[in-house]
Coordinates of C-alpha atoms in Angstrom, one line a residue:
X1 CA -29.3 -15.9 127.8
X2 CA -32.4 -13.7 128.7
X3 CA -35.4 -15.0 130.5
X4 CA -38.6 -13.2 131.5
X5 CA -39.3 -12.7 135.1
X6 CA -42.7 -12.7 136.7
X7 CA -43.0 -9.6 138.4
X8 CA -44.8 -11.0 141.2
X9 CA -41.5 -12.3 142.8
X10 CA -38.8 -12.9 140.5
X11 CA -39.9 -16.5 139.3
X12 CA -39.2 -17.8 136.2
X13 CA -42.6 -17.5 134.0
X14 CA -43.2 -20.2 131.5
X15 CA -45.2 -19.1 128.7
X16 CA -47.8 -21.2 126.3
X17 CA -48.8 -20.9 122.7
X18 CA -50.8 -23.1 120.7
X19 CA -50.4 -22.8 116.7
X20 CA -49.9 -24.4 113.8
X21 CA -46.8 -26.4 113.4
X22 CA -46.8 -25.0 109.3
X23 CA -45.8 -21.6 108.1
X24 CA -49.0 -20.0 106.5
X25 CA -48.7 -17.6 103.3
X26 CA -47.1 -14.7 105.4
X27 CA -44.4 -16.9 106.9
X28 CA -45.8 -16.9 110.1
X29 CA -47.2 -19.9 112.4
X30 CA -51.1 -19.1 112.6
X31 CA -52.3 -19.2 116.4
X32 CA -55.0 -21.6 117.7
X33 CA -57.8 -19.1 117.4
X34 CA -56.8 -18.2 113.9
X35 CA -56.7 -21.7 112.7
X36 CA -60.6 -22.3 114.1
X37 CA -61.2 -18.9 112.3
X38 CA -60.1 -20.0 109.4
X39 CA -62.1 -23.4 109.3
X40 CA -65.1 -21.1 110.1
X41 CA -64.7 -18.6 106.9
X42 CA -64.5 -22.0 105.0
X43 CA -67.5 -22.9 105.9
X44 CA -65.8 -25.9 107.4
X45 CA -67.7 -26.0 111.1
X46 CA -70.5 -27.8 112.2
X47 CA -73.4 -25.9 113.8
X48 CA -72.1 -27.0 117.1
X49 CA -69.0 -26.0 116.6
X50 CA -69.8 -22.7 115.2
X51 CA -71.6 -21.8 118.1
X52 CA -68.6 -23.0 120.2
X53 CA -66.5 -20.7 118.1
X54 CA -68.7 -17.8 118.5
X55 CA -69.6 -17.9 122.0
X56 CA -66.0 -18.5 123.3
X57 CA -64.7 -15.8 121.1
X58 CA -67.0 -13.4 122.2
X59 CA -65.9 -14.3 125.8
X60 CA -62.4 -14.3 125.0
X61 CA -63.0 -10.5 123.7
X62 CA -64.5 -9.4 126.7
X63 CA -61.8 -11.5 129.2
X64 CA -58.7 -9.7 128.0
X65 CA -57.4 -7.0 125.9
X66 CA -56.7 -7.4 121.9
X67 CA -52.9 -6.0 122.0
X68 CA -54.1 -4.4 118.5
X69 CA -56.7 -2.1 119.9
X70 CA -53.8 -0.8 122.3
X71 CA -51.4 -0.3 119.5
X72 CA -51.9 -0.8 116.3
X73 CA -48.5 -1.5 115.3
X74 CA -47.8 -4.5 117.6
X75 CA -48.7 -7.1 114.6
X76 CA -47.2 -4.9 111.8
X77 CA -44.7 -7.3 109.8
X78 CA -42.5 -4.6 109.1
X79 CA -42.0 -3.3 112.8
X80 CA -42.4 -6.7 114.8
X81 CA -41.9 -9.5 112.0
X82 CA -43.6 -12.6 113.3
X83 CA -45.1 -11.1 116.2
X84 CA -47.3 -13.5 118.3
X85 CA -49.1 -13.7 121.5
X86 CA -48.0 -16.3 124.4
X87 CA -50.4 -16.8 127.3
X88 CA -48.9 -16.3 130.6
X89 CA -49.1 -19.1 133.0
X90 CA -51.6 -17.3 135.1
X91 CA -54.0 -16.9 132.5
X92 CA -55.7 -20.2 134.0
X93 CA -59.2 -18.9 133.3
X94 CA -58.3 -18.2 129.6
X95 CA -56.4 -21.5 129.3
X96 CA -59.4 -23.3 130.5
X97 CA -61.5 -22.9 127.2
X98 CA -58.4 -23.9 124.7
X99 CA -59.2 -27.7 124.9
X100 CA -62.5 -27.3 123.1
X101 CA -60.9 -25.4 120.2
X102 CA -58.3 -27.9 120.0
X103 CA -61.1 -30.5 119.9
X104 CA -62.2 -28.5 116.7
X105 CA -58.9 -28.5 115.2
X106 CA -58.9 -32.2 115.7
X107 CA -61.8 -33.2 114.5
X108 CA -61.1 -31.3 111.1
X109 CA -57.5 -32.9 110.9
X110 CA -55.7 -29.4 111.5
X111 CA -52.1 -29.8 113.0
X112 CA -52.1 -27.6 116.4
X113 CA -48.6 -27.9 118.7
X114 CA -48.4 -26.4 121.9
X115 CA -45.1 -24.4 122.8
X116 CA -44.0 -23.6 126.0
X117 CA -41.0 -21.0 126.7
X118 CA -39.1 -19.1 129.3
X119 CA -38.3 -16.7 126.5
X120 CA -40.4 -16.7 123.3
X121 CA -39.0 -13.8 122.0
X122 CA -38.4 -9.8 122.4
X123 CA -41.7 -8.3 124.3
X124 CA -43.2 -5.9 122.7
X125 CA -46.4 -6.0 124.7
X126 CA -47.5 -7.3 128.1
X127 CA -50.6 -7.2 130.1
X128 CA -52.0 -9.6 133.2
X129 CA -52.6 -12.6 131.2
X130 CA -50.2 -12.6 127.8
X131 CA -47.2 -11.3 125.9
X132 CA -47.1 -10.5 122.5
X133 CA -43.4 -11.0 121.0
X134 CA -41.4 -10.9 117.7
X135 CA -39.9 -14.4 118.3
X136 CA -36.3 -15.5 118.5
X137 CA -35.0 -17.0 115.2
X138 CA -35.9 -20.1 114.1
X139 CA -33.7 -23.2 113.6
X140 CA -33.6 -24.7 110.3
X141 CA -36.8 -27.3 111.2
X142 CA -38.9 -24.3 111.5
X143 CA -39.0 -25.0 115.4
X144 CA -38.0 -22.1 117.9
X145 CA -34.4 -21.9 118.6
X146 CA -32.7 -19.9 121.6
X147 CA -29.2 -19.6 123.5
X148 CA -30.2 -21.9 125.7
X149 CA -33.1 -24.1 123.6
X150 CA -35.5 -23.6 126.2
X151 CA -38.7 -23.4 124.2
X152 CA -40.4 -27.1 124.1
X153 CA -42.9 -28.1 121.7
X154 CA -45.3 -31.0 121.9
X155 CA -48.4 -31.9 119.7

């Protein structure tokens, strides 16, 4: 069993990710921002929802790095199949804005689950607020599975 340790003192860190419980056309699980952006591209957001999405996406873009601008291969499916970003628990300022995105998804009946894990996968990128991982193997139900089954999923 491998766990990812917080560099500040060797404590076990529980990462969090918000995503669709259903695979997309590429076989991956779309994250919360992608789910809301898909609604926007389809023209399904109200004016208030679109305003929220635009202002908060802009805020997020300024608040933390986009891993793909640092390493263009981080989300390359051939190199890092299924790569996905997870928040570190220390990213409280980033997590504080997630409920607004969840409200938009709920208003449009778009499923989104919260995953928490001490070992979401093989880390391919890391900064102060997030890790990008190639996820651990999936079980037959499509949820994460690992040697000690330490990923929790909640709706």
